[in-house]
mmCIF file of C-alpha atoms in Angstrom:
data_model
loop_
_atom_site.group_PDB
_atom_site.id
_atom_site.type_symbol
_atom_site.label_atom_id
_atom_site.label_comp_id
_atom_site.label_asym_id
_atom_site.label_seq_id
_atom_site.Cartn_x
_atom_site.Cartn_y
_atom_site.Cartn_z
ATOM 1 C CA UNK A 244 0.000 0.000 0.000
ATOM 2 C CA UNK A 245 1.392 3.634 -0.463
ATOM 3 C CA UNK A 246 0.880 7.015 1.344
ATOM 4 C CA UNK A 247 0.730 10.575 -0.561
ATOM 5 C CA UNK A 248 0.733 13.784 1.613
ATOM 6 C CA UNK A 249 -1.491 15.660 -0.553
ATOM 7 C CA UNK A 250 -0.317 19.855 -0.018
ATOM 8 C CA UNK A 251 -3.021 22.754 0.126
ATOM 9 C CA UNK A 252 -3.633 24.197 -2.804
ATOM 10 C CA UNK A 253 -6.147 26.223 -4.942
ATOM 11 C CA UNK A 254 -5.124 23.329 -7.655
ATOM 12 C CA UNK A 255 -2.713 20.283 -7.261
ATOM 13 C CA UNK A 256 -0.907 18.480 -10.183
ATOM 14 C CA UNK A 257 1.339 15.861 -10.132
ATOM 15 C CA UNK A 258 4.847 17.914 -10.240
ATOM 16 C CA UNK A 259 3.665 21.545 -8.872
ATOM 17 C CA UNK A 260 0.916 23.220 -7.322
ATOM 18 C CA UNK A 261 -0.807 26.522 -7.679
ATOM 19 C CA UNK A 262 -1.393 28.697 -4.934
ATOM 20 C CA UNK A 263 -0.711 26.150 -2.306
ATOM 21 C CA UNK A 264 -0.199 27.114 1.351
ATOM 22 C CA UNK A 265 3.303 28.182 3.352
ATOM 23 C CA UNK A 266 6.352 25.706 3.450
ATOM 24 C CA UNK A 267 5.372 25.436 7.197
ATOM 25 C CA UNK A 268 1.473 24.438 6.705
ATOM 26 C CA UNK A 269 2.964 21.579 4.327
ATOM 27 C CA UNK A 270 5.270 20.232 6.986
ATOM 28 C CA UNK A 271 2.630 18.898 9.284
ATOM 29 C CA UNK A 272 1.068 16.609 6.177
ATOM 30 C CA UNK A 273 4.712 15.519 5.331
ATOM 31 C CA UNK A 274 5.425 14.452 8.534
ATOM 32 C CA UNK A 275 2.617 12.725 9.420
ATOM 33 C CA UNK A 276 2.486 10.914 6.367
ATOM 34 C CA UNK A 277 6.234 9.712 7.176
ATOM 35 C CA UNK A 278 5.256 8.853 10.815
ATOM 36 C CA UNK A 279 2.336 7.116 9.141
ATOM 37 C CA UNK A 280 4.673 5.529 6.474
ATOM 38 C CA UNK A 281 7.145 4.319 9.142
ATOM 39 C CA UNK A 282 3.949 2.715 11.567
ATOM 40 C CA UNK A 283 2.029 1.096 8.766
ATOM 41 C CA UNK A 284 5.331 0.228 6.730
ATOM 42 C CA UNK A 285 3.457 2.178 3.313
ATOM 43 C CA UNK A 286 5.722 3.284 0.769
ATOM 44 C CA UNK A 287 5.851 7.263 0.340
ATOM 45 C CA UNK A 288 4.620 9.394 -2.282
ATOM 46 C CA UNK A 289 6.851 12.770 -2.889
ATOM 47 C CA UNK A 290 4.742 15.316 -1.931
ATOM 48 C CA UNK A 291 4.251 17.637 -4.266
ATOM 49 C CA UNK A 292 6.198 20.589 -2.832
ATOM 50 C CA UNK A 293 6.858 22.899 -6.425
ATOM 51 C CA UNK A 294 4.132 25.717 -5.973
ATOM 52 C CA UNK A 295 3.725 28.837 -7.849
ATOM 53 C CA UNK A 296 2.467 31.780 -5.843
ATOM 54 C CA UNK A 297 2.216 35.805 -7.160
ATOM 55 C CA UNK A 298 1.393 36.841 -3.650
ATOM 56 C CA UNK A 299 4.936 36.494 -3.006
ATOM 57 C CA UNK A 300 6.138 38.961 -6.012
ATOM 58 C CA UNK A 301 3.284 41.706 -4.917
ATOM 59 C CA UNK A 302 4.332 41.989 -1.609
ATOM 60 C CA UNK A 303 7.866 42.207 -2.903
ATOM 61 C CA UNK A 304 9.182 39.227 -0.127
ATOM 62 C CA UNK A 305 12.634 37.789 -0.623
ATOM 63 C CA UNK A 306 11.398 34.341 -0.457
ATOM 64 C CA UNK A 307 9.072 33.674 -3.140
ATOM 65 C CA UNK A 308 7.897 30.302 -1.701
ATOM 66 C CA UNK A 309 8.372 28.371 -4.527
ATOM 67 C CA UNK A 310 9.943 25.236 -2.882
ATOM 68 C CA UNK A 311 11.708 24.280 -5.653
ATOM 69 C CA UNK A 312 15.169 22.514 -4.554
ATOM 70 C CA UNK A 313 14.422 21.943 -1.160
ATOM 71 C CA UNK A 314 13.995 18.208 -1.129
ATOM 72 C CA UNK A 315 15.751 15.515 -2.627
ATOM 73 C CA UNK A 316 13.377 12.122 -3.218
ATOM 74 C CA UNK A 317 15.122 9.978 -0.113
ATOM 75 C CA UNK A 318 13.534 6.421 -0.581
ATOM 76 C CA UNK A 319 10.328 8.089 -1.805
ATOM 77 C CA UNK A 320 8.417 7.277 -5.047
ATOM 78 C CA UNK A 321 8.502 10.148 -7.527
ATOM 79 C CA UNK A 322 8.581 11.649 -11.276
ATOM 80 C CA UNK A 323 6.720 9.575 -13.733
ATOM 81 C CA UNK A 324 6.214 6.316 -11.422
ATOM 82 C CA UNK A 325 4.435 9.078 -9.153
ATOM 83 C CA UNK A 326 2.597 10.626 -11.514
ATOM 84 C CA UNK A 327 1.386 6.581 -12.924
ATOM 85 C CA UNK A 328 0.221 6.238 -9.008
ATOM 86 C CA UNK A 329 -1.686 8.664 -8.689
ATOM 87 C CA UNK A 330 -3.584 8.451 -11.873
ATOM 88 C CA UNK A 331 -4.215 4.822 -11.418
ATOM 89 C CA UNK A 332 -4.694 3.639 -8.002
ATOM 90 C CA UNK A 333 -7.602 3.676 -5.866
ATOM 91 C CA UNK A 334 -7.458 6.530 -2.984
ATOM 92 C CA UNK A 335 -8.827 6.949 0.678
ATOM 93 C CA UNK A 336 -8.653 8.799 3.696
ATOM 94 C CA UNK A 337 -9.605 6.746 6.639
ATOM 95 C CA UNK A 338 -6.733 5.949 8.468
ATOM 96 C CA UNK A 339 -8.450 3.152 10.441
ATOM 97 C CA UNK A 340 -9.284 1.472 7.326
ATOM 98 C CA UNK A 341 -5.444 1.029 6.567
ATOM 99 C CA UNK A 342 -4.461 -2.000 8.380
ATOM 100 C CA UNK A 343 -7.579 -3.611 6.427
ATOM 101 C CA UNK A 344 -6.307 -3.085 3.572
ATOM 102 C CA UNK A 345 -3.659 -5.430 2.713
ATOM 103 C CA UNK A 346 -3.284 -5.305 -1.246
ATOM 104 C CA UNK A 347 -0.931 -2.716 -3.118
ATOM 105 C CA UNK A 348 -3.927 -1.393 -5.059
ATOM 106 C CA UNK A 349 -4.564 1.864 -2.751
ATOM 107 C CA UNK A 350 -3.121 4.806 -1.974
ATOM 108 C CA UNK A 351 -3.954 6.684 1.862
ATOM 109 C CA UNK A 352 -3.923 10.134 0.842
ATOM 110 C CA UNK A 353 -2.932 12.265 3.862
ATOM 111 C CA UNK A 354 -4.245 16.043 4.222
ATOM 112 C CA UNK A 355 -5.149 18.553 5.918
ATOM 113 C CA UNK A 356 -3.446 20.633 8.692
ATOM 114 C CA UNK A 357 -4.964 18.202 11.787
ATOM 115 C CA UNK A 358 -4.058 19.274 14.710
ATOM 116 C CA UNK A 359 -0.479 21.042 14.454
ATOM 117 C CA UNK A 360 2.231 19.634 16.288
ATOM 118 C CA UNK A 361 -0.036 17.506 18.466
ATOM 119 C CA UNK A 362 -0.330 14.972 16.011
ATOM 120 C CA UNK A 363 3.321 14.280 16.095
ATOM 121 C CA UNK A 364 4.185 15.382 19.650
ATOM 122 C CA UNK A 365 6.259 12.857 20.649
ATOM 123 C CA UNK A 366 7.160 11.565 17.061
ATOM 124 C CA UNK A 367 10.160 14.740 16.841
ATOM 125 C CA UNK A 368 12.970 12.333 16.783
ATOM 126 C CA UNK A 369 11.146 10.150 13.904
ATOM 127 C CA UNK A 370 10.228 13.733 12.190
ATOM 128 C CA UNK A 371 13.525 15.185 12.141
ATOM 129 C CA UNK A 372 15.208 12.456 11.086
ATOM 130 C CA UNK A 373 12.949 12.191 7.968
ATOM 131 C CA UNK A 374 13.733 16.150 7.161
ATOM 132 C CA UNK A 375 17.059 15.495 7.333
ATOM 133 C CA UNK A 376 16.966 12.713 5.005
ATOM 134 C CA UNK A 377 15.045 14.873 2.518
ATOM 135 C CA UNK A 378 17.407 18.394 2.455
ATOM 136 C CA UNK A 379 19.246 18.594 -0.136
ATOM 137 C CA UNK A 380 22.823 19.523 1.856
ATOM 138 C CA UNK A 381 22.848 22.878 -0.653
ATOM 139 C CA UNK A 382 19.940 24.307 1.006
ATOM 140 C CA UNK A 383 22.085 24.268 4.402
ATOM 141 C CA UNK A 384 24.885 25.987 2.544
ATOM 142 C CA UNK A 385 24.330 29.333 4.158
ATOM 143 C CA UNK A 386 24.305 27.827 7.390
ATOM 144 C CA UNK A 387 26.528 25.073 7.970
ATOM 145 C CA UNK A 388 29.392 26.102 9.557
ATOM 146 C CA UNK A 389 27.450 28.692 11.387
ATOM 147 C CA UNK A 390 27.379 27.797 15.405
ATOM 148 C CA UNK A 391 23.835 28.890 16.702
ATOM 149 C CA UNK A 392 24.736 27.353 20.402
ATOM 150 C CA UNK A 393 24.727 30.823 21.796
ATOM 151 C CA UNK A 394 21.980 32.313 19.787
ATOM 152 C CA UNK A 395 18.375 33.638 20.312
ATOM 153 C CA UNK A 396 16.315 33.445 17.597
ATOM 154 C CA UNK A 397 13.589 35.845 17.633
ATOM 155 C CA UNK A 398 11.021 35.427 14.707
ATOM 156 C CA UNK A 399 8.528 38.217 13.420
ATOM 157 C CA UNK A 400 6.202 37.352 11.107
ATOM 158 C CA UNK A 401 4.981 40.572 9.263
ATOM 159 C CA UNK A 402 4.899 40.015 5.240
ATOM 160 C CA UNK A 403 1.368 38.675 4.381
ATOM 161 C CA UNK A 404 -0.127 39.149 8.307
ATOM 162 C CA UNK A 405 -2.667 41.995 8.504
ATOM 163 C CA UNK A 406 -2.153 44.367 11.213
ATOM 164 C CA UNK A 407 -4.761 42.549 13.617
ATOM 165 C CA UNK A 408 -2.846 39.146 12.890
ATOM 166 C CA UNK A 409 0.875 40.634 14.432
ATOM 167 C CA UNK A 410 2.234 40.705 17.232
ATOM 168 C CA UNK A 411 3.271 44.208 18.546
ATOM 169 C CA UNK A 412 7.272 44.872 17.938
ATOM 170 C CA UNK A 413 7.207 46.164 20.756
ATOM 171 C CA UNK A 414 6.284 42.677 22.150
ATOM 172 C CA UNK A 415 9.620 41.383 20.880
ATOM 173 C CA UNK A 416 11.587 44.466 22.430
ATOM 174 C CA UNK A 417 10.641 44.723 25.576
ATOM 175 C CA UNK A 418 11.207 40.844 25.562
ATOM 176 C CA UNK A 419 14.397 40.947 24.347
ATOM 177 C CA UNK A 420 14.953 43.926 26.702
ATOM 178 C CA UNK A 421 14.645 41.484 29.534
ATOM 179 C CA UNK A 422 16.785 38.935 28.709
ATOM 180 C CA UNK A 423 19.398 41.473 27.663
ATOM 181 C CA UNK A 424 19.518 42.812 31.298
ATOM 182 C CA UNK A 425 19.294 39.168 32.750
ATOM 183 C CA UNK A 426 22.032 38.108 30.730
ATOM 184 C CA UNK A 427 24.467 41.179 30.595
ATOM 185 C CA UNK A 428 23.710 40.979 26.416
ATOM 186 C CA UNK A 429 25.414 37.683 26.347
ATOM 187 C CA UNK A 430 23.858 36.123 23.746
ATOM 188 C CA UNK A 431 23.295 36.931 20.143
ATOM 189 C CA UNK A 432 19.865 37.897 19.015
ATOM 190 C CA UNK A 433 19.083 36.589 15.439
ATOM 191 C CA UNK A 434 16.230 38.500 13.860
ATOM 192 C CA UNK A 435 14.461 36.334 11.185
ATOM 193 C CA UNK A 436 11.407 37.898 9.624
ATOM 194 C CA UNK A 437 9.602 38.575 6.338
ATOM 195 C CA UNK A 438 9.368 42.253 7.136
ATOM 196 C CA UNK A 439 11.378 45.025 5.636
ATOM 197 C CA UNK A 440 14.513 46.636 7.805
ATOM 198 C CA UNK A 441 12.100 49.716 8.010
ATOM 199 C CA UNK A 442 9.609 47.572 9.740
ATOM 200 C CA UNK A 443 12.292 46.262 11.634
ATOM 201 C CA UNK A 444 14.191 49.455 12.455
ATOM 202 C CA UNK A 445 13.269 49.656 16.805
ATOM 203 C CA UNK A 446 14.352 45.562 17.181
ATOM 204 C CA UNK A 447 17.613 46.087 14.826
ATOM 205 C CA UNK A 448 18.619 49.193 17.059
ATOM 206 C CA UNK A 449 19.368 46.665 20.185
ATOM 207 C CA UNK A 450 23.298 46.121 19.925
ATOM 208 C CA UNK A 451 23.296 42.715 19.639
ATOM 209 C CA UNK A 452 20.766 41.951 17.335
ATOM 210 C CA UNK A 453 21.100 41.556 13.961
ATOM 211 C CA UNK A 454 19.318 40.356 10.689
ATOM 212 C CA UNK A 455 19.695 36.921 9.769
ATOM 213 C CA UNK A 456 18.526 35.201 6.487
ATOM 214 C CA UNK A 457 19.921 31.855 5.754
ATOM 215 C CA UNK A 458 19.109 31.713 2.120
ATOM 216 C CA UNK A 459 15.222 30.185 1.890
ATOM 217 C CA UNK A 460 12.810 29.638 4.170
ATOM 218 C CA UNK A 461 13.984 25.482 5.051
ATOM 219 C CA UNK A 462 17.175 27.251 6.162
ATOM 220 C CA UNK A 463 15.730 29.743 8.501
ATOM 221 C CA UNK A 464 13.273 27.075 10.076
ATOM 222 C CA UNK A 465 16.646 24.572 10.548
ATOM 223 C CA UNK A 466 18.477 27.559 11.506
ATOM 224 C CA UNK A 467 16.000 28.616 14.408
ATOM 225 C CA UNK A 468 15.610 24.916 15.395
ATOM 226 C CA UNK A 469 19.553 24.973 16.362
ATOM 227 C CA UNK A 470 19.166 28.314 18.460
ATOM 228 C CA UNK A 471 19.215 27.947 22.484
ATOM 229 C CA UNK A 472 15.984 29.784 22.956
ATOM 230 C CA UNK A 473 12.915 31.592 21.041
ATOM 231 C CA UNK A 474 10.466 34.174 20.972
ATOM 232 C CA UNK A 475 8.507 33.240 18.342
ATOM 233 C CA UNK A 476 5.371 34.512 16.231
ATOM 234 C CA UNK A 477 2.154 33.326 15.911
ATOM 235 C CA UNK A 478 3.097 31.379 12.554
ATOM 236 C CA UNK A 479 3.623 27.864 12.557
ATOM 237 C CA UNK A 480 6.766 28.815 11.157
ATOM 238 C CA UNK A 481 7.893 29.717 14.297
ATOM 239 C CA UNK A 482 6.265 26.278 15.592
ATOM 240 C CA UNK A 483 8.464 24.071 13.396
ATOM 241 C CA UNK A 484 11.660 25.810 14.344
ATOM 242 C CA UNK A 485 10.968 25.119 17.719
ATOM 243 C CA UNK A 486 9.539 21.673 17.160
ATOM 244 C CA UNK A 487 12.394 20.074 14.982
ATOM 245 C CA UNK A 488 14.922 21.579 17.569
ATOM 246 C CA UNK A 489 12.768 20.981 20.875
ATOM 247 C CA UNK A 490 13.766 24.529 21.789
ATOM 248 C CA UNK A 491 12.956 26.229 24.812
ATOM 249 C CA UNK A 492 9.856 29.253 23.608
ATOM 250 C CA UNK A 493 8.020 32.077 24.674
ATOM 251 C CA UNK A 494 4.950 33.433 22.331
ATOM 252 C CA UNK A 495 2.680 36.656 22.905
ATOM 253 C CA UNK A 496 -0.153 34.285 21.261
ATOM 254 C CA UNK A 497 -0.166 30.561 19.375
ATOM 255 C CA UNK A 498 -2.881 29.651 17.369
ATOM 256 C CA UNK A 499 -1.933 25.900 16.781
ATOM 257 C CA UNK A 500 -1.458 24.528 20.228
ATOM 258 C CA UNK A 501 1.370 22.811 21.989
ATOM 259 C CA UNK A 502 4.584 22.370 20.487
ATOM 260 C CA UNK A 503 7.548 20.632 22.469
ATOM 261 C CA UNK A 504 7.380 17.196 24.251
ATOM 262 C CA UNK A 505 8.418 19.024 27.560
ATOM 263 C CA UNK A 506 5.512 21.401 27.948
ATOM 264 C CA UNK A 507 7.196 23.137 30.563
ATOM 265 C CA UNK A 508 10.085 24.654 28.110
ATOM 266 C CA UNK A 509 7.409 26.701 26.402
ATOM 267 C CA UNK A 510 4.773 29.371 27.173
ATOM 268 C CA UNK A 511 2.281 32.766 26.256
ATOM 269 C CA UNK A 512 2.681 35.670 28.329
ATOM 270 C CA UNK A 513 1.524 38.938 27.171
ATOM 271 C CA UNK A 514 4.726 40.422 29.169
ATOM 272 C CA UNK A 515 7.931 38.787 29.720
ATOM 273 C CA UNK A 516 9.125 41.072 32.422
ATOM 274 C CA UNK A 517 6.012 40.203 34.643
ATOM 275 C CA UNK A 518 5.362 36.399 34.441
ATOM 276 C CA UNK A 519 6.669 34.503 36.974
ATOM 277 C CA UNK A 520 6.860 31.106 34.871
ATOM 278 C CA UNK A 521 8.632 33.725 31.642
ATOM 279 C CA UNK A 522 11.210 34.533 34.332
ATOM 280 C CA UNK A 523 11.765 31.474 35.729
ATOM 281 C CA UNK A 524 12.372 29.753 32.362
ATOM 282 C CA UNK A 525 14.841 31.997 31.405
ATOM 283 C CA UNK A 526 16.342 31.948 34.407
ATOM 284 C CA UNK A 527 16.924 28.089 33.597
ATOM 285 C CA UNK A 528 17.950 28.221 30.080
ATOM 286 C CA UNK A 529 19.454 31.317 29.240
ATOM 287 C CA UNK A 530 21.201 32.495 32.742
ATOM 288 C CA UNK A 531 22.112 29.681 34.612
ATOM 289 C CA UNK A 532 23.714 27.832 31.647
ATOM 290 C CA UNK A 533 25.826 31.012 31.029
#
């Protein structure tokens, strides 16, 4: 039997798709449908990760979300055999009606967002290990020799989020504010963000932060998934970085639930400064370990 992680999109072919979601929306489908793969012992489907977007160009962003070049086909089924698949084999969508079906005549099509990172909660070794195996090593180039031990990411999602949808930079300030004084400005603050340096002007004014773009969007999720500690956005973007990394978190809000195994490295706070557990946490991980 075989498993295809079917990716949002206002229209799906076999090799690309056409106004499909965010690379970090697609994640969750991929990785359940390797979880999946590995459990039920299917054989995987590529996804279908080529999409072609014009929202990107309007808004003038430096990623343009195409996907193209990511991901290598590691022990997945793909080009033309894909393409013969999906034309000709029967598909469902009930999971429980997998193990019933013993014959290679199917295909489980996986889809759908689910329910974020709790779907895979404690699957992070099993996911990571399958991104790993799918990266092509160029789309690291940016970042591989670059140590992020000592690093804070702090992500800001701005681009294609109305004003309701962001959280206030001066959120993110007066956050990393506090940790600067708690730490003596030990640690470098990595700004990664879809906004412009204008936007960005009051965060990039703190001495040590600084810009950081590793090259595509894969690179800045891998790169914030090696950092020692986040404050992230309300973007599943920021989820996966902190998933794939199990990294220590604080959010002003979160939309898509719980994201680390240890539910006691991450947390919402509307104020940094004033919550106990925000203190306490980076008391832990960001001052003691100094």
């Amino acid at each position: 039997m075989f498993i295809y992680p079917k990716l949002p999109a206002v229209k799906t072919f076999s090799f690309f798709r056409v106004g499909g979601n965010g690379l970090a929306n697609c994640m969750f489908i991929a990785a359940r449908a390797a979880v999946k793969s590995k459990k039920y012992n299917l054989k995987f489907i590529e996804p279908t990760w080529l999409n072609i977007s014009l929202g990107t160009y309007i808004r003038g962003q430096k990623d343009k979300r195409h996907y193209i070049g990511l991901f290598n086909n590691y022990r997945n089924l793909s080009g033309l055999r894909k393409a013969a698949l999906l034309l000709t084999k029967k598909k469902f969508y009930d999971e429980n009606k997998i193990e019933k079906t013993e014959d290679n005549s199917s295909i489980y099509i996986e889809e759908g967002l689910g329910n974020y990172f709790q779907d895979i909660i404690d699957d992070y070794s099993d996911v990571a290990d399958y991104f790993n195996n799918i990266i092509k090593k160029e789309v690291l180039q940016v970042i591989e020799n670059k140590d992020f031990s000592q690093s804070i990411a702090v992500h800001i999602r701005l681009g294609d989020y109305s004003e309701a949808l962001r959280i206030p930079i001066s959120w993110y300030r007066d956050a990393i504010n506090y940790i600067n004084e708690c730490t003596d400005n030990k640690y470098e603050i990595l700004i990664f963000s879809d906004g412009s340096l204008t936007e960005l002007e009051e965060i990039l004014k703190i001495p040590n932060a600084k810009f950081f773009f590793g090259g595509n969007a894969l690179a800045d999720i891998i790169s914030i998934s090696k950092c020692k500690f986040l404050l992230g956005s309300d973007s599943t973007f920021s989820g996966w970085g902190a998933y794939l990394g199990q990294v220590p978190c604080i959010f002003s809000r979160k939309h898509y639930g719980r994201i680390l195994s240890n539910q006691n490295n991450e947390l919402i706070t509307d104020d940094v400064s004033k919550n106990i557990k925000a203190q306490t946490l980076i008391k832990k991980i960001l001052v003691d370990k100094i």
